[in-house]
mmCIF file of C-alpha atoms in Angstrom:
data_model
loop_
_atom_site.group_PDB
_atom_site.id
_atom_site.type_symbol
_atom_site.label_atom_id
_atom_site.label_comp_id
_atom_site.label_asym_id
_atom_site.label_seq_id
_atom_site.Cartn_x
_atom_site.Cartn_y
_atom_site.Cartn_z
ATOM 1 C CA UNK A 15 0.032 0.032 -0.015
ATOM 2 C CA UNK A 16 1.125 3.566 -0.665
ATOM 3 C CA UNK A 17 1.761 5.482 2.585
ATOM 4 C CA UNK A 18 0.808 9.187 2.727
ATOM 5 C CA UNK A 19 2.609 11.286 5.322
ATOM 6 C CA UNK A 20 1.412 14.750 6.088
ATOM 7 C CA UNK A 21 3.210 17.509 7.966
ATOM 8 C CA UNK A 22 2.696 19.182 10.241
ATOM 9 C CA UNK A 23 0.106 17.255 12.177
ATOM 10 C CA UNK A 24 -0.966 20.403 13.939
ATOM 11 C CA UNK A 25 -0.518 23.953 12.931
ATOM 12 C CA UNK A 26 -1.441 27.128 14.786
ATOM 13 C CA UNK A 27 -1.921 30.205 12.654
ATOM 14 C CA UNK A 28 -3.692 33.554 12.621
ATOM 15 C CA UNK A 29 -6.282 34.960 10.288
ATOM 16 C CA UNK A 30 -4.427 36.445 7.297
ATOM 17 C CA UNK A 31 -1.504 34.098 7.565
ATOM 18 C CA UNK A 32 -0.157 32.095 4.591
ATOM 19 C CA UNK A 33 -0.154 28.418 5.457
ATOM 20 C CA UNK A 34 1.382 25.362 3.752
ATOM 21 C CA UNK A 35 0.762 21.657 4.392
ATOM 22 C CA UNK A 36 2.986 19.067 2.823
ATOM 23 C CA UNK A 37 1.985 15.552 1.842
ATOM 24 C CA UNK A 38 4.541 12.909 0.861
ATOM 25 C CA UNK A 39 3.864 9.593 -0.839
ATOM 26 C CA UNK A 40 5.951 6.511 -0.290
ATOM 27 C CA UNK A 41 6.154 5.990 -4.026
ATOM 28 C CA UNK A 42 5.299 8.084 -7.123
ATOM 29 C CA UNK A 43 1.592 8.798 -7.581
ATOM 30 C CA UNK A 44 1.945 11.075 -10.611
ATOM 31 C CA UNK A 45 -0.628 13.760 -9.915
ATOM 32 C CA UNK A 46 -3.340 11.545 -8.542
ATOM 33 C CA UNK A 47 -3.747 13.450 -5.206
ATOM 34 C CA UNK A 48 -6.606 15.119 -3.590
ATOM 35 C CA UNK A 49 -6.989 17.443 -0.640
ATOM 36 C CA UNK A 50 -9.975 17.444 1.624
ATOM 37 C CA UNK A 51 -11.091 19.729 4.385
ATOM 38 C CA UNK A 52 -13.170 18.417 7.295
ATOM 39 C CA UNK A 53 -14.905 20.248 10.034
ATOM 40 C CA UNK A 54 -16.095 18.623 13.306
ATOM 41 C CA UNK A 55 -19.163 16.427 12.816
ATOM 42 C CA UNK A 56 -19.235 16.904 9.042
ATOM 43 C CA UNK A 57 -18.236 14.876 6.046
ATOM 44 C CA UNK A 58 -15.014 15.886 4.303
ATOM 45 C CA UNK A 59 -15.191 18.171 1.300
ATOM 46 C CA UNK A 60 -12.789 18.054 -1.663
ATOM 47 C CA UNK A 61 -10.787 21.224 -2.229
ATOM 48 C CA UNK A 62 -8.182 20.106 -4.789
ATOM 49 C CA UNK A 63 -8.097 17.158 -7.138
ATOM 50 C CA UNK A 64 -5.444 15.881 -9.553
ATOM 51 C CA UNK A 65 -2.847 17.765 -7.311
ATOM 52 C CA UNK A 66 -3.580 21.255 -8.558
ATOM 53 C CA UNK A 67 -7.168 21.529 -9.780
ATOM 54 C CA UNK A 68 -9.317 23.782 -7.677
ATOM 55 C CA UNK A 69 -12.776 22.256 -6.983
ATOM 56 C CA UNK A 70 -15.688 24.324 -8.229
ATOM 57 C CA UNK A 71 -16.854 26.826 -5.582
ATOM 58 C CA UNK A 72 -13.658 26.499 -3.480
ATOM 59 C CA UNK A 73 -12.114 29.991 -2.789
ATOM 60 C CA UNK A 74 -9.053 30.791 -4.787
ATOM 61 C CA UNK A 75 -6.931 31.323 -1.689
ATOM 62 C CA UNK A 76 -6.584 27.503 -1.768
ATOM 63 C CA UNK A 77 -4.005 26.068 -4.166
ATOM 64 C CA UNK A 78 -2.224 22.731 -4.655
ATOM 65 C CA UNK A 79 0.974 21.909 -6.282
ATOM 66 C CA UNK A 80 3.343 18.973 -6.691
ATOM 67 C CA UNK A 81 3.763 15.704 -8.493
ATOM 68 C CA UNK A 82 5.440 12.401 -7.994
ATOM 69 C CA UNK A 83 5.996 12.006 -4.199
ATOM 70 C CA UNK A 84 5.746 15.530 -2.833
ATOM 71 C CA UNK A 85 2.727 17.769 -2.760
ATOM 72 C CA UNK A 86 1.613 20.994 -0.962
ATOM 73 C CA UNK A 87 -1.588 22.551 -0.092
ATOM 74 C CA UNK A 88 -1.311 26.342 0.422
ATOM 75 C CA UNK A 89 -3.948 28.824 1.841
ATOM 76 C CA UNK A 90 -2.747 32.229 0.877
ATOM 77 C CA UNK A 91 -4.583 34.337 3.518
ATOM 78 C CA UNK A 92 -6.356 32.356 6.235
ATOM 79 C CA UNK A 93 -9.984 33.114 6.917
ATOM 80 C CA UNK A 94 -11.920 32.209 10.082
ATOM 81 C CA UNK A 95 -13.771 29.515 8.102
ATOM 82 C CA UNK A 96 -10.517 27.731 7.226
ATOM 83 C CA UNK A 97 -9.848 26.429 10.633
ATOM 84 C CA UNK A 98 -10.377 22.729 10.197
ATOM 85 C CA UNK A 99 -8.552 19.469 9.516
ATOM 86 C CA UNK A 100 -7.014 18.722 6.149
ATOM 87 C CA UNK A 101 -6.358 15.356 4.572
ATOM 88 C CA UNK A 102 -4.515 14.407 1.467
ATOM 89 C CA UNK A 103 -5.414 11.258 -0.467
ATOM 90 C CA UNK A 104 -3.613 9.372 -3.194
ATOM 91 C CA UNK A 105 -5.845 7.713 -5.769
ATOM 92 C CA UNK A 106 -3.178 6.416 -8.024
ATOM 93 C CA UNK A 107 -3.657 2.791 -6.921
ATOM 94 C CA UNK A 108 -5.793 0.669 -4.708
ATOM 95 C CA UNK A 109 -6.306 0.792 -1.863
ATOM 96 C CA UNK A 110 -6.634 4.551 -1.899
ATOM 97 C CA UNK A 111 -4.934 5.948 1.134
ATOM 98 C CA UNK A 112 -5.165 9.093 3.178
ATOM 99 C CA UNK A 113 -2.662 11.026 5.108
ATOM 100 C CA UNK A 114 -3.102 11.224 8.844
ATOM 101 C CA UNK A 115 -4.571 14.673 8.714
ATOM 102 C CA UNK A 116 -3.323 18.213 9.666
ATOM 103 C CA UNK A 117 -5.297 20.114 12.170
ATOM 104 C CA UNK A 118 -5.252 23.855 11.645
ATOM 105 C CA UNK A 119 -5.856 25.729 14.853
ATOM 106 C CA UNK A 120 -6.469 29.358 15.568
ATOM 107 C CA UNK A 121 -3.324 30.909 17.219
ATOM 108 C CA UNK B 21 -27.836 17.830 -7.778
ATOM 109 C CA UNK B 22 -25.835 14.764 -6.665
ATOM 110 C CA UNK B 23 -26.995 13.418 -3.328
ATOM 111 C CA UNK B 24 -25.978 10.444 -1.301
ATOM 112 C CA UNK B 25 -28.356 9.611 1.587
ATOM 113 C CA UNK B 26 -27.172 7.012 4.052
ATOM 114 C CA UNK B 27 -29.084 4.889 6.433
ATOM 115 C CA UNK B 28 -29.415 5.679 10.189
ATOM 116 C CA UNK B 29 -27.099 4.885 13.197
ATOM 117 C CA UNK B 30 -26.676 1.257 14.186
ATOM 118 C CA UNK B 31 -25.669 -0.330 17.460
ATOM 119 C CA UNK B 32 -24.285 -3.865 17.227
ATOM 120 C CA UNK B 33 -22.816 -6.534 19.457
ATOM 121 C CA UNK B 34 -19.309 -7.877 18.759
ATOM 122 C CA UNK B 35 -19.431 -10.721 16.212
ATOM 123 C CA UNK B 36 -22.625 -9.448 14.592
ATOM 124 C CA UNK B 37 -22.964 -7.922 11.049
ATOM 125 C CA UNK B 38 -24.196 -4.589 9.957
ATOM 126 C CA UNK B 39 -25.527 -3.580 6.521
ATOM 127 C CA UNK B 40 -25.478 0.028 5.596
ATOM 128 C CA UNK B 41 -27.286 1.635 2.715
ATOM 129 C CA UNK B 42 -26.419 4.550 0.451
ATOM 130 C CA UNK B 43 -29.079 5.935 -1.827
ATOM 131 C CA UNK B 44 -27.813 7.920 -4.827
ATOM 132 C CA UNK B 45 -29.702 10.521 -6.828
ATOM 133 C CA UNK B 46 -29.071 13.381 -9.190
ATOM 134 C CA UNK B 47 -26.985 11.544 -11.719
ATOM 135 C CA UNK B 48 -26.745 8.378 -13.781
ATOM 136 C CA UNK B 49 -26.243 5.738 -11.072
ATOM 137 C CA UNK B 50 -24.103 3.296 -13.105
ATOM 138 C CA UNK B 51 -21.729 5.949 -14.362
ATOM 139 C CA UNK B 52 -19.657 6.532 -11.267
ATOM 140 C CA UNK B 53 -18.122 4.291 -8.665
ATOM 141 C CA UNK B 54 -19.253 4.322 -5.049
ATOM 142 C CA UNK B 55 -16.657 4.141 -2.335
ATOM 143 C CA UNK B 56 -16.841 3.510 1.423
ATOM 144 C CA UNK B 57 -14.642 5.450 3.792
ATOM 145 C CA UNK B 58 -14.705 5.209 7.561
ATOM 146 C CA UNK B 59 -13.542 7.404 10.472
ATOM 147 C CA UNK B 60 -13.112 6.063 13.947
ATOM 148 C CA UNK B 61 -13.826 8.575 16.858
ATOM 149 C CA UNK B 62 -11.099 11.232 16.860
ATOM 150 C CA UNK B 63 -9.161 9.449 14.123
ATOM 151 C CA UNK B 64 -8.334 9.991 10.414
ATOM 152 C CA UNK B 65 -10.058 8.756 7.274
ATOM 153 C CA UNK B 66 -9.675 5.130 6.077
ATOM 154 C CA UNK B 67 -10.555 4.014 2.658
ATOM 155 C CA UNK B 68 -12.341 0.642 2.709
ATOM 156 C CA UNK B 69 -13.655 -0.399 -0.621
ATOM 157 C CA UNK B 70 -15.225 0.611 -3.994
ATOM 158 C CA UNK B 71 -17.915 -0.789 -6.099
ATOM 159 C CA UNK B 72 -18.983 -0.298 -9.675
ATOM 160 C CA UNK B 73 -22.752 0.161 -9.238
ATOM 161 C CA UNK B 74 -23.363 -1.889 -12.402
ATOM 162 C CA UNK B 75 -22.236 -4.739 -10.148
ATOM 163 C CA UNK B 76 -19.376 -5.881 -12.384
ATOM 164 C CA UNK B 77 -16.396 -5.194 -10.173
ATOM 165 C CA UNK B 78 -15.130 -4.105 -6.746
ATOM 166 C CA UNK B 79 -11.953 -3.277 -5.003
ATOM 167 C CA UNK B 80 -11.202 -3.788 -1.310
ATOM 168 C CA UNK B 81 -8.480 -2.726 1.110
ATOM 169 C CA UNK B 82 -6.856 -5.956 2.140
ATOM 170 C CA UNK B 83 -7.652 -5.531 5.867
ATOM 171 C CA UNK B 84 -11.431 -5.734 4.961
ATOM 172 C CA UNK B 85 -11.316 -8.407 2.394
ATOM 173 C CA UNK B 86 -13.524 -11.271 3.508
ATOM 174 C CA UNK B 87 -15.428 -9.050 5.931
ATOM 175 C CA UNK B 88 -17.043 -6.621 3.503
ATOM 176 C CA UNK B 89 -19.644 -7.285 0.998
ATOM 177 C CA UNK B 90 -20.884 -4.635 -1.320
ATOM 178 C CA UNK B 91 -24.030 -4.920 -3.367
ATOM 179 C CA UNK B 92 -25.962 -2.599 -5.783
ATOM 180 C CA UNK B 93 -29.577 -2.251 -6.574
ATOM 181 C CA UNK B 94 -29.904 -0.274 -9.826
ATOM 182 C CA UNK B 95 -33.778 -0.215 -9.615
ATOM 183 C CA UNK B 96 -33.473 1.868 -6.369
ATOM 184 C CA UNK B 97 -30.135 3.426 -7.063
ATOM 185 C CA UNK B 98 -28.935 2.140 -3.781
ATOM 186 C CA UNK B 99 -25.554 0.721 -2.732
ATOM 187 C CA UNK B 100 -25.194 -1.577 0.318
ATOM 188 C CA UNK B 101 -22.106 -2.328 2.389
ATOM 189 C CA UNK B 102 -22.261 -5.239 4.860
ATOM 190 C CA UNK B 103 -19.438 -5.588 7.417
ATOM 191 C CA UNK B 104 -19.324 -8.850 9.264
ATOM 192 C CA UNK B 105 -17.585 -10.186 12.410
ATOM 193 C CA UNK B 106 -17.819 -6.834 13.980
ATOM 194 C CA UNK B 107 -15.417 -5.833 16.779
ATOM 195 C CA UNK B 108 -15.097 -2.824 18.925
ATOM 196 C CA UNK B 109 -12.500 -1.364 16.571
ATOM 197 C CA UNK B 110 -15.133 -1.106 13.975
ATOM 198 C CA UNK B 111 -16.942 1.627 15.870
ATOM 199 C CA UNK B 112 -16.766 4.507 13.362
ATOM 200 C CA UNK B 113 -18.651 6.784 11.128
ATOM 201 C CA UNK B 114 -18.988 5.203 7.740
ATOM 202 C CA UNK B 115 -19.306 7.377 4.718
ATOM 203 C CA UNK B 116 -20.389 6.516 1.191
ATOM 204 C CA UNK B 117 -18.719 8.641 -1.400
ATOM 205 C CA UNK B 118 -18.973 8.965 -5.221
ATOM 206 C CA UNK B 119 -16.164 9.542 -7.844
ATOM 207 C CA UNK B 120 -15.582 13.197 -8.551
ATOM 208 C CA UNK B 121 -17.050 14.369 -11.917
ATOM 209 C CA UNK B 122 -13.558 14.939 -13.344
ATOM 210 C CA UNK B 123 -11.430 12.583 -11.441
ATOM 211 C CA UNK B 124 -11.515 9.337 -9.405
ATOM 212 C CA UNK B 125 -11.108 10.884 -6.049
ATOM 213 C CA UNK B 126 -14.092 11.190 -3.560
ATOM 214 C CA UNK B 127 -16.046 14.049 -4.936
ATOM 215 C CA UNK B 128 -19.414 13.692 -3.246
ATOM 216 C CA UNK B 129 -20.006 12.410 0.258
ATOM 217 C CA UNK B 130 -23.082 11.049 2.113
ATOM 218 C CA UNK B 131 -23.739 12.399 5.655
ATOM 219 C CA UNK B 132 -22.248 9.330 7.298
ATOM 220 C CA UNK B 133 -23.661 6.531 9.394
ATOM 221 C CA UNK B 134 -22.327 5.961 12.913
ATOM 222 C CA UNK B 135 -21.898 2.302 13.753
ATOM 223 C CA UNK B 136 -21.271 1.448 17.473
ATOM 224 C CA UNK B 137 -19.964 -1.895 18.401
ATOM 225 C CA UNK B 138 -20.443 -2.661 22.069
ATOM 226 C CA UNK B 139 -21.308 -5.544 24.276
#
């Protein structure tokens, strides 16, 4: 199985900050990577698919980059609604696997 | 609009089975795969399995092989996932999800079903 490792696991930041979350795959997954946002008690929501494609309706302050084994999710200017947990997921091969999550907290 | 509506919460004893449903609407049912993803309390997301709703094929994470059975009813546009030999570690919220419109990631999610396994 492909292992996905996210860093950091927890991140404290302030409104207006620029934030980057990294996701590393244990082997190349080309660009088959998605990023999800999850808020407490809710289902996850896709933000980015195929590494860098912004999901319709997602604010442009979110962006994704990378290919192969290293990927990043960047939020250019944090808004109050962005404090949540973020997961990466590879869907290059079965079983699909998720990173362990990055919890973005208010500083 | 695409909707995935899941069945209600379940409480089961260890060793029992649970069968969850996921009713899809708003799109051509057989055109997109349905996946199951679970989340134990306070934990991360875990992909379990995927079914082609036409019933032709499925994929399973190895840890669930032999314990998960997925079926599809095209007449009611409903997918079912049965998990057998339940243990306390299976206590989780189970989500059904659908392929994204433009990719094979999990683009649409049901509201989740809490399964509690307790003696």
